[in-house]
CSV table of C-alpha atoms in Angstrom, one decimal:
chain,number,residue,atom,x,y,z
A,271,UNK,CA,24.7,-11.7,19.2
A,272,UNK,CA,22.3,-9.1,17.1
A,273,UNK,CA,25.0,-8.3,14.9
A,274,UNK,CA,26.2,-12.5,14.6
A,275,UNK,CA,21.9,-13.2,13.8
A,276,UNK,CA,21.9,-10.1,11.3
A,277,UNK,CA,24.5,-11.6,9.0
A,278,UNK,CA,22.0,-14.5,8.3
A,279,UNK,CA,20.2,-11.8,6.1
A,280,UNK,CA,21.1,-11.3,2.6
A,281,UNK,CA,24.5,-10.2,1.6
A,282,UNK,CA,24.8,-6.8,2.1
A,283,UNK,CA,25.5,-5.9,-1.4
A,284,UNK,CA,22.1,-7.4,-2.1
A,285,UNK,CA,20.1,-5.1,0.5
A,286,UNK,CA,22.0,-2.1,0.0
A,287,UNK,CA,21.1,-2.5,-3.9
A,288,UNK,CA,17.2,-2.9,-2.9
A,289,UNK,CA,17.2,0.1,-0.7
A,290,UNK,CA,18.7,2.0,-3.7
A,291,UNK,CA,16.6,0.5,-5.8
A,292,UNK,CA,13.7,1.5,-3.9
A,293,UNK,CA,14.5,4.9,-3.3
A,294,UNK,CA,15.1,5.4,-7.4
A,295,UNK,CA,12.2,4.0,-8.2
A,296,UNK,CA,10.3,6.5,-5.6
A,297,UNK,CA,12.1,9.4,-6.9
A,298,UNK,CA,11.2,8.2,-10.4
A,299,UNK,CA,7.6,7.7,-9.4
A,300,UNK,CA,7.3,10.8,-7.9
A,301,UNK,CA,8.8,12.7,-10.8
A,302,UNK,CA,6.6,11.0,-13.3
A,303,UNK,CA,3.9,11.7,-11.2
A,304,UNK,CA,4.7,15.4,-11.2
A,305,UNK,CA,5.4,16.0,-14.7
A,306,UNK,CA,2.9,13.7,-16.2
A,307,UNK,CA,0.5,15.9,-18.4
A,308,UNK,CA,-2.9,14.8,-17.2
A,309,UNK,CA,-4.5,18.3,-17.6
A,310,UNK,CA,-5.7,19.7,-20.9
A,311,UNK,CA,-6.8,23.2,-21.9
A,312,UNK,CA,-8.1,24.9,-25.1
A,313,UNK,CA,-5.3,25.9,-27.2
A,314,UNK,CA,-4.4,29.7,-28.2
A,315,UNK,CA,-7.5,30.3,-30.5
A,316,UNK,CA,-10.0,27.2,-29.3
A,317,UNK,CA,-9.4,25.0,-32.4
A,318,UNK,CA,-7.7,22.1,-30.1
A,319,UNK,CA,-6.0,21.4,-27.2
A,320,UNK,CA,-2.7,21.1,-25.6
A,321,UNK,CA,-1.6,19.5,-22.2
A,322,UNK,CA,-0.6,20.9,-18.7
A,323,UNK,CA,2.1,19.5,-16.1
A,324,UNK,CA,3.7,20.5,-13.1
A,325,UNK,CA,2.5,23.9,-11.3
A,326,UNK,CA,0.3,24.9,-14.0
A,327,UNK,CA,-1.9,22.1,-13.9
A,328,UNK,CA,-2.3,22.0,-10.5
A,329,UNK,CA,-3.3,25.7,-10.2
A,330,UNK,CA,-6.1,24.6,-13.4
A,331,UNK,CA,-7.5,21.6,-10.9
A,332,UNK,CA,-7.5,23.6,-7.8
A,333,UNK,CA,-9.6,26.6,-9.3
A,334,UNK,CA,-11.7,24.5,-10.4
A,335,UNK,CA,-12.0,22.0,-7.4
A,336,UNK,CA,-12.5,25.1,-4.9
A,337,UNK,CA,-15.3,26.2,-6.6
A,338,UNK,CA,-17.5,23.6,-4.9
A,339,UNK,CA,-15.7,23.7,-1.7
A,340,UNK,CA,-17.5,22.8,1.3
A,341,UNK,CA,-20.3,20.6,2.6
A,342,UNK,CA,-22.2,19.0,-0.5
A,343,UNK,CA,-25.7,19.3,-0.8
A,344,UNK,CA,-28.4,18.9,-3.4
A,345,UNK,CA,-27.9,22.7,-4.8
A,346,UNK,CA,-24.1,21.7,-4.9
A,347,UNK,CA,-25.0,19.2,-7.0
A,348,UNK,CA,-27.0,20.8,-9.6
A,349,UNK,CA,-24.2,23.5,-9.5
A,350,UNK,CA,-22.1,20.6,-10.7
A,351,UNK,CA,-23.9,19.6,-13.3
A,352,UNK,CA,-24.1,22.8,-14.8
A,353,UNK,CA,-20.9,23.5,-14.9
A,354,UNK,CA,-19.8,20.3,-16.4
A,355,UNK,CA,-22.7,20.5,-18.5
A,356,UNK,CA,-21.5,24.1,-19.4
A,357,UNK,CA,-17.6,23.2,-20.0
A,358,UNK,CA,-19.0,20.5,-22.9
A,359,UNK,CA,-20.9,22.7,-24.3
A,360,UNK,CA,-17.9,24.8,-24.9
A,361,UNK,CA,-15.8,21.7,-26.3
A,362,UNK,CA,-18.4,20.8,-29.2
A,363,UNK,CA,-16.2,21.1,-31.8
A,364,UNK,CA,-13.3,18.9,-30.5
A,365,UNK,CA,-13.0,15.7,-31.1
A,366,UNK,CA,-14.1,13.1,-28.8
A,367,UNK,CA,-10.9,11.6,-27.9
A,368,UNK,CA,-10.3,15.1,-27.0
A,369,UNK,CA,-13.1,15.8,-25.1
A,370,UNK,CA,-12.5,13.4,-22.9
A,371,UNK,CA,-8.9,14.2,-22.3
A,372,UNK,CA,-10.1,18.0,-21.6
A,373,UNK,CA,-12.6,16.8,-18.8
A,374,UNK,CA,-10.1,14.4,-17.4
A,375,UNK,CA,-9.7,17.4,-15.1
A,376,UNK,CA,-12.8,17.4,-13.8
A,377,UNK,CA,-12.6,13.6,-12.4
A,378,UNK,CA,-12.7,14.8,-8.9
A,379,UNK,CA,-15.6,17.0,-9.3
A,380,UNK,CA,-17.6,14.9,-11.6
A,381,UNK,CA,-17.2,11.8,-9.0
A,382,UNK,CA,-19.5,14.1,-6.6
A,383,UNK,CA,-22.6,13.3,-8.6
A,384,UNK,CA,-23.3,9.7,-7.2
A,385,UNK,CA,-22.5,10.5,-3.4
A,386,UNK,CA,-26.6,9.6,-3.0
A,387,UNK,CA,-27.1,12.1,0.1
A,388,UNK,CA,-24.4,11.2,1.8
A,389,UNK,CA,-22.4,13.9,4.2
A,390,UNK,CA,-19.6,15.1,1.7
A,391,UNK,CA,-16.9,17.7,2.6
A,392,UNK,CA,-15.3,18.3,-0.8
A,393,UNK,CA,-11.8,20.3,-1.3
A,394,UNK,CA,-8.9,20.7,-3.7
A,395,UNK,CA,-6.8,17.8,-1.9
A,396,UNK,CA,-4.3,17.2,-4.8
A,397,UNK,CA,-1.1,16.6,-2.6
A,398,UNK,CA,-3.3,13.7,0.3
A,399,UNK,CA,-4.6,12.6,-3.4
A,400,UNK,CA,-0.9,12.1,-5.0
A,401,UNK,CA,0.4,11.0,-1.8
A,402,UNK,CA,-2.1,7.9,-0.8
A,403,UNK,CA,-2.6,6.8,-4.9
A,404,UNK,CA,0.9,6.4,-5.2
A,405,UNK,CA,2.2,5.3,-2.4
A,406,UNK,CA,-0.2,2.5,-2.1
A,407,UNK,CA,-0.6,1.7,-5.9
A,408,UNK,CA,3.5,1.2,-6.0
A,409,UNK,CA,5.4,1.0,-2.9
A,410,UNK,CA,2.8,-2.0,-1.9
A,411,UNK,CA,4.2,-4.2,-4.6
A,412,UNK,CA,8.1,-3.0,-4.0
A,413,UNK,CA,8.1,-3.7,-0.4
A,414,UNK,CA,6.7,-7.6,-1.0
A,415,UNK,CA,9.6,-8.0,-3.1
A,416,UNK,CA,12.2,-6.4,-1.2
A,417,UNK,CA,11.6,-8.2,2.2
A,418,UNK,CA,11.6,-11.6,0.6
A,419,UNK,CA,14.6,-10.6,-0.8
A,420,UNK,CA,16.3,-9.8,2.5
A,421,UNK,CA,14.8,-12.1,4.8
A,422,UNK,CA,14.3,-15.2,2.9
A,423,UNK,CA,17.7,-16.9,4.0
A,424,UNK,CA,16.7,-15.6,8.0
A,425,UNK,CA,16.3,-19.5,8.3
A,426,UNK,CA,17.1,-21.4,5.5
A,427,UNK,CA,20.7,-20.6,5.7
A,428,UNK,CA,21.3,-23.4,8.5
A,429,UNK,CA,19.7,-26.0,6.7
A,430,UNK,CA,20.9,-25.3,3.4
A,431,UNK,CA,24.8,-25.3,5.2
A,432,UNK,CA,23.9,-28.3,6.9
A,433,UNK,CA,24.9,-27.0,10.4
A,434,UNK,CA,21.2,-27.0,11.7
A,435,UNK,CA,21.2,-29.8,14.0
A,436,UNK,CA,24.4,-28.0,15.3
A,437,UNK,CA,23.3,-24.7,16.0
A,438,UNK,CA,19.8,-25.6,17.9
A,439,UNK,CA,21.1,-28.5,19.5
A,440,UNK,CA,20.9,-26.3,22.5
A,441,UNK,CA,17.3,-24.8,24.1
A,442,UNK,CA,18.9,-21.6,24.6
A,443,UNK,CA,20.6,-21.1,20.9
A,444,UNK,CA,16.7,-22.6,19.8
A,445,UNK,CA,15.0,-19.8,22.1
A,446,UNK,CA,17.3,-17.0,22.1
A,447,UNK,CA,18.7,-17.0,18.2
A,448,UNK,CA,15.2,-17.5,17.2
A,449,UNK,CA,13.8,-14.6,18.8
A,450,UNK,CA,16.4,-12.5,18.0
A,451,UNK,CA,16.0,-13.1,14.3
A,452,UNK,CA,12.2,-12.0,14.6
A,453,UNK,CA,12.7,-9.3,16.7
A,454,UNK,CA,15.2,-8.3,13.7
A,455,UNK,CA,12.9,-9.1,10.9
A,456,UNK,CA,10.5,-6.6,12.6
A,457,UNK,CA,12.8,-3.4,13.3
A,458,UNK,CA,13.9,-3.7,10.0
A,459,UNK,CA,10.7,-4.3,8.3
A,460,UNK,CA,9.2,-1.4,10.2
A,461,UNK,CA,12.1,0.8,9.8
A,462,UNK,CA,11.9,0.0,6.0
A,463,UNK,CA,8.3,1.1,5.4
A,464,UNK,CA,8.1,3.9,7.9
A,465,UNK,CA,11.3,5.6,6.3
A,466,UNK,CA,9.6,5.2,2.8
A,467,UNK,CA,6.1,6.3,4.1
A,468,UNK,CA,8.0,9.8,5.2
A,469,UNK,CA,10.0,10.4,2.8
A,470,UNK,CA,6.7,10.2,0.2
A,471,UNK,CA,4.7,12.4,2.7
A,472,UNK,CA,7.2,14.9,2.9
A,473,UNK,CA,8.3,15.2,-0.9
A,474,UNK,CA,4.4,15.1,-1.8
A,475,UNK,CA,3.3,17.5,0.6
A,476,UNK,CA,6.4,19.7,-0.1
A,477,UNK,CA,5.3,20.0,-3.8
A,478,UNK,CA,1.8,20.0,-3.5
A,479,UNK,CA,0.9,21.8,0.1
A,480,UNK,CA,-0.9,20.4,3.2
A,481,UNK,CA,-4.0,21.7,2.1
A,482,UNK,CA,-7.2,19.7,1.9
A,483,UNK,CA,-6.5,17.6,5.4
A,484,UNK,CA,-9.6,17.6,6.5
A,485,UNK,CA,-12.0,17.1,3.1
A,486,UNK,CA,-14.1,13.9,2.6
A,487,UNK,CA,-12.1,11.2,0.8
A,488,UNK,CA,-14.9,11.2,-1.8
A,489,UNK,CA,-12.4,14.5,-2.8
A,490,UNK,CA,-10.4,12.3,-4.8
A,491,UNK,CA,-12.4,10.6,-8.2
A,492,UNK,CA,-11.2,6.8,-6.7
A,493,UNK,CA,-13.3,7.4,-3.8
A,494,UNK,CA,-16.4,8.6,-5.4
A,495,UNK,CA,-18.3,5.4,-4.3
A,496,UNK,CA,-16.9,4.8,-0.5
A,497,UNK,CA,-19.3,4.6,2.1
A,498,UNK,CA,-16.4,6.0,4.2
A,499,UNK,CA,-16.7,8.8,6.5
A,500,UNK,CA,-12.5,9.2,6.9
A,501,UNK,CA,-11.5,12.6,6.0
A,502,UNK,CA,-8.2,12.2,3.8
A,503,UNK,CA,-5.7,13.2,6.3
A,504,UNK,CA,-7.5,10.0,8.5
A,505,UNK,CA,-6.9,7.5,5.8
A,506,UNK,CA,-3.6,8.4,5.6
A,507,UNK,CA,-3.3,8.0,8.9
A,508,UNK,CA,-4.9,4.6,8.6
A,509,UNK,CA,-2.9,3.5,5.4
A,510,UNK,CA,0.3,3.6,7.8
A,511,UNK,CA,-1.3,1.8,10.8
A,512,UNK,CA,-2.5,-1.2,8.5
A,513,UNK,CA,0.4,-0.5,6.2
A,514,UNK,CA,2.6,-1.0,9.2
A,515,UNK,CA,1.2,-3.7,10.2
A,516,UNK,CA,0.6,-5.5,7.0
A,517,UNK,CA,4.7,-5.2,6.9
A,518,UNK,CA,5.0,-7.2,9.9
A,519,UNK,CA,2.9,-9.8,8.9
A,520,UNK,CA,4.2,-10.5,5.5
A,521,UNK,CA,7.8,-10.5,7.2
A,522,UNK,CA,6.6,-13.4,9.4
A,523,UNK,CA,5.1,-15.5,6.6
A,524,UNK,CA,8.3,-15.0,5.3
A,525,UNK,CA,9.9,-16.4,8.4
A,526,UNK,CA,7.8,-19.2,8.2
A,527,UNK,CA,8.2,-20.0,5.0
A,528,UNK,CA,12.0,-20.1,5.4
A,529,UNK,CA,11.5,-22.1,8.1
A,530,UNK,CA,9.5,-24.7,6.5
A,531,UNK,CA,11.0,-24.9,2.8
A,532,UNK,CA,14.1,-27.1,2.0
A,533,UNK,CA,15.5,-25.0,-0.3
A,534,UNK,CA,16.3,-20.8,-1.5
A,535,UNK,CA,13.9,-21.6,-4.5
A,536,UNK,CA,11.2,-23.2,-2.3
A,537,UNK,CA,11.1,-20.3,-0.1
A,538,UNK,CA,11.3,-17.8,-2.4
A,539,UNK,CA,9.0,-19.3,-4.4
A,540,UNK,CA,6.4,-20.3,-1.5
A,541,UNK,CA,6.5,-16.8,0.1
A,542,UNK,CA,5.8,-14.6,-2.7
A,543,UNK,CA,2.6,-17.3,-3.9
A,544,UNK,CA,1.3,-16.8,-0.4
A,545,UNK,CA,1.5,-13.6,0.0
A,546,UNK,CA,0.7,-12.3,-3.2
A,547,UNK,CA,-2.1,-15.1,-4.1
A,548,UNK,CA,-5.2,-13.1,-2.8
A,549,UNK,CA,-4.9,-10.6,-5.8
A,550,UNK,CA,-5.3,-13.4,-8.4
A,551,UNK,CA,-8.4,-14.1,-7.2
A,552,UNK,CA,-11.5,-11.8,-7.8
A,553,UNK,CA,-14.7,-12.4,-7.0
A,554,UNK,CA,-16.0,-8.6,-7.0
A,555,UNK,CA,-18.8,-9.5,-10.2
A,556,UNK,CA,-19.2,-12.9,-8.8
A,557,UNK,CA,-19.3,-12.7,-4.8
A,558,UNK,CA,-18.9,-9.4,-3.8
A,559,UNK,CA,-18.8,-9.8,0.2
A,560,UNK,CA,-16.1,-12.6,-0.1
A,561,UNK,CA,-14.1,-10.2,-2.2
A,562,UNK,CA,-14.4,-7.7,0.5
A,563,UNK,CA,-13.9,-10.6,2.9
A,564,UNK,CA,-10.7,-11.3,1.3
A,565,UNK,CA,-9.1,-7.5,1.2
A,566,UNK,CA,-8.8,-7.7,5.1
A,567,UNK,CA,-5.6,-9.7,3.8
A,568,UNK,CA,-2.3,-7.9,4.1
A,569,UNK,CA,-1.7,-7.4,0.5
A,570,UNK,CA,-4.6,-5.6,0.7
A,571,UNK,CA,-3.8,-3.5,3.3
A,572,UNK,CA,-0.5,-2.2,1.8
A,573,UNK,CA,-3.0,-1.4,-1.2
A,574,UNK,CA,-5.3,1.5,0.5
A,575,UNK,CA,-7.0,2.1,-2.6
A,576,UNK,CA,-8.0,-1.7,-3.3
A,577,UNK,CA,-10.0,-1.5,0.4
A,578,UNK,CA,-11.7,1.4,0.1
A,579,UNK,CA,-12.8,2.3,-3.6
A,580,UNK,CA,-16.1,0.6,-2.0
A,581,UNK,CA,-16.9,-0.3,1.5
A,582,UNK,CA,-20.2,-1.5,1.3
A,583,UNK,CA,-20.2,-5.1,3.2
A,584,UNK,CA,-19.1,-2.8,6.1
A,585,UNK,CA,-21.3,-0.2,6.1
A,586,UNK,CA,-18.5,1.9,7.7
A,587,UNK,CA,-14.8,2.7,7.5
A,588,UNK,CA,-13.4,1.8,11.1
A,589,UNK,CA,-14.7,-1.7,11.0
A,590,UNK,CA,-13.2,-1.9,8.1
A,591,UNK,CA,-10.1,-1.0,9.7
A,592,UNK,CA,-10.6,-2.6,12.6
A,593,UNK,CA,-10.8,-6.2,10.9
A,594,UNK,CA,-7.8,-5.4,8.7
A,595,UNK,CA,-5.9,-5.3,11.5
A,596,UNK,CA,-6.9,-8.3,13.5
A,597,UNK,CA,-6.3,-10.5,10.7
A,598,UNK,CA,-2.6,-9.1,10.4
A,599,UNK,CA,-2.2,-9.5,14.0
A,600,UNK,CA,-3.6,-12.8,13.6
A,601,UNK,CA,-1.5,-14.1,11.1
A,602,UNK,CA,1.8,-12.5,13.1
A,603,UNK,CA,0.7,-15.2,15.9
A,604,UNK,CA,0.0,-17.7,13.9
A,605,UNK,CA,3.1,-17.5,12.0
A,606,UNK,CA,5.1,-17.1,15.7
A,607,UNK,CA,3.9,-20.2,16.8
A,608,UNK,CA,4.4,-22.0,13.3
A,609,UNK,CA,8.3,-20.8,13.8
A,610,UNK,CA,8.2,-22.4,17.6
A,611,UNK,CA,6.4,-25.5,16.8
A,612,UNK,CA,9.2,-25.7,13.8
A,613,UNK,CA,12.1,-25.9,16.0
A,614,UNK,CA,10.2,-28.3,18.8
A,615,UNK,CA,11.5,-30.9,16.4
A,616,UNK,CA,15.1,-30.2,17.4
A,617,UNK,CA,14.7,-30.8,20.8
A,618,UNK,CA,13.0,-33.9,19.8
A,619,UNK,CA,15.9,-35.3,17.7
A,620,UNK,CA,18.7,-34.5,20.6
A,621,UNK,CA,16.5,-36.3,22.6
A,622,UNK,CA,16.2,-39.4,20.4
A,623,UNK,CA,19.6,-39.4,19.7
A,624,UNK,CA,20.1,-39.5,23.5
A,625,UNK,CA,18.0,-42.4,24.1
């Protein structure tokens, strides 16, 4: 019956084109990544610049980085300062478009000077850093678009057929078929983002080395203003646990979704709007705590970065976490009993039709 209930997915061309999709787009991503020149140096005789990729401009950021290695403190801090304050001096006669591309190297280390006394570990962690920006920057949006793409019919297929009153006319093809096609929607969704979560550890931490596990998350320049206390292995760790669940979540607003709408277009339509809508609203200059209120949402969770760039209204990371979490649990029960109450009125029609 798994393999009757799995053909209610998209054709097969259609998912096998997503997955390859996917997977290009990671390779590309990662490559791009990679080979991008974001590191400049003086030229051969100081009178410009030129630009850094690959190896070489990794080995230029982790000098650098691991001369501050270690537990930050005030002296670290003035150490900092000078340095930074040394490395312009030595720029003067660039431009300033190119001054600021030569000190883009320094982002990591110049982030360090607003940690306002707070218990810092820094380290050269540029493969956790490659790893958690881009996974979470890009694969957050892919994966939205590929599950609606393969479970949007999980439903609507009956109804658009007309051959729903005929399939659930019978408590057991209402119970069973339904929950297999959840159960599905889950494996697969979690199969989905925990093969794409490995694959992007592995090639990143392949490349770039393991090194840096255990340094503050303030490490990397994004960070520079959490209130976290995660080291950045632990926030990857935490980017799959709400990623994973996040995945789950948005698959069962799916389900409802093609439950609910009387068409392909509706629930195509319906389920990206909902899921998607919390990023079209920002409230961090006008209400700050709703904003922060609102990022417990799953699109927000597949979007580690978005969470915690600032932490403030929680003061700490795990109840950050913690909330995250519930709310995608939440909404997974929620939308479970949206789905059951759904089909309650196809037991009520056979039994109208009875009487």
């Amino acid at each position: 019956m798994f393999m009757y209930e799995i053909k209610k997915l998209s054709p097969r061309k259609i998912v096998l084109v997503g997955v390859l999709i996917l997977f290009l787009g990671m390779i590309y991503n990662f490559f791009s990544s990679y080979l991008y020149y974001d590191t400049y140096i003086l030229n051969g005789d100081n009178s410009g610049i030129e630009a850094l990729n690959g190896k070489a401009a990794n080995e230029i950021r982790k000098q650098a980085e691991n001369q501050f290695k270690g537990k930050v403190n005030e002296q670290t801090i003035i150490r900092i300062e000078q340095f930074l304050e040394k490395e312009k001096q030595s720029i003067g006669h660039l431009s300033e478009d190119q001054k600021e591309l030569y000190m883009m190297k320094y982002s990591n280390i110049s982030g360090l000077k607003n940690i306002n006394n707070r218990e810092i570990i820094f380290g050269y962690c540029r493969g956790w850093q490659k790893f958690i920006i881009n996974f979470s920057n890009t694969f957050s949006i892919f994966i939205i678009i590929y599950l609606i793409v393969i479970f949007y019919k999980i439903f609507i297929c009956e109804k658009e057929n007309k051959i729903a009153e005929i399939v659930y006319s019978t408590k057991m093809a209402r119970k069973k078929s339904v929950l297999i096609r959840i159960f599905m929607v889950n494996t697969i969704s979690l199969i989905i983002y925990c093969a794409f979560y490995v694959i992007n550890f592995l090639m990143y931490m392949t490349l770039y080395g393991f090194e840096g596990a255990k340094v503050s998350i303030q490490s990397i320049g994004v960070f520079a203003s959490s209130e976290s206390f995660f080291s950045v292995g632990e926030l990857a760790i935490v980017m799959f646990v709400e990623g994973m669940l996040a995945t789950w979540a948005i698959s069962m607003i799916i389900c409802v979704c093609s439950c609910y709408g009387k068409n392909t277009f509706s629930v195509l339509f319906s389920s990206l709007i909902i899921i998607i809508a919390p990023i079209f609203f920002d409230f961090t200059d006008i209400l700050p705590p709703f904003q922060k209120v609102l990022e417990l949402l799953p699109i927000y969770s597949l979007n580690i970065i978005s969470q915690y760039k600032t932490t403030g209204l929680y003061h700490n990371s795990i109840l950050l976490s913690i909330l995250s979490g519930i709310v995608s649990i939440l909404i997974i029960l929620f939308s479970f009993l949206c789905i059951k109450q759904y089909f309650k009125h196809y037991s009520l029609q056979k039994n109208y039709a009875r009487k």
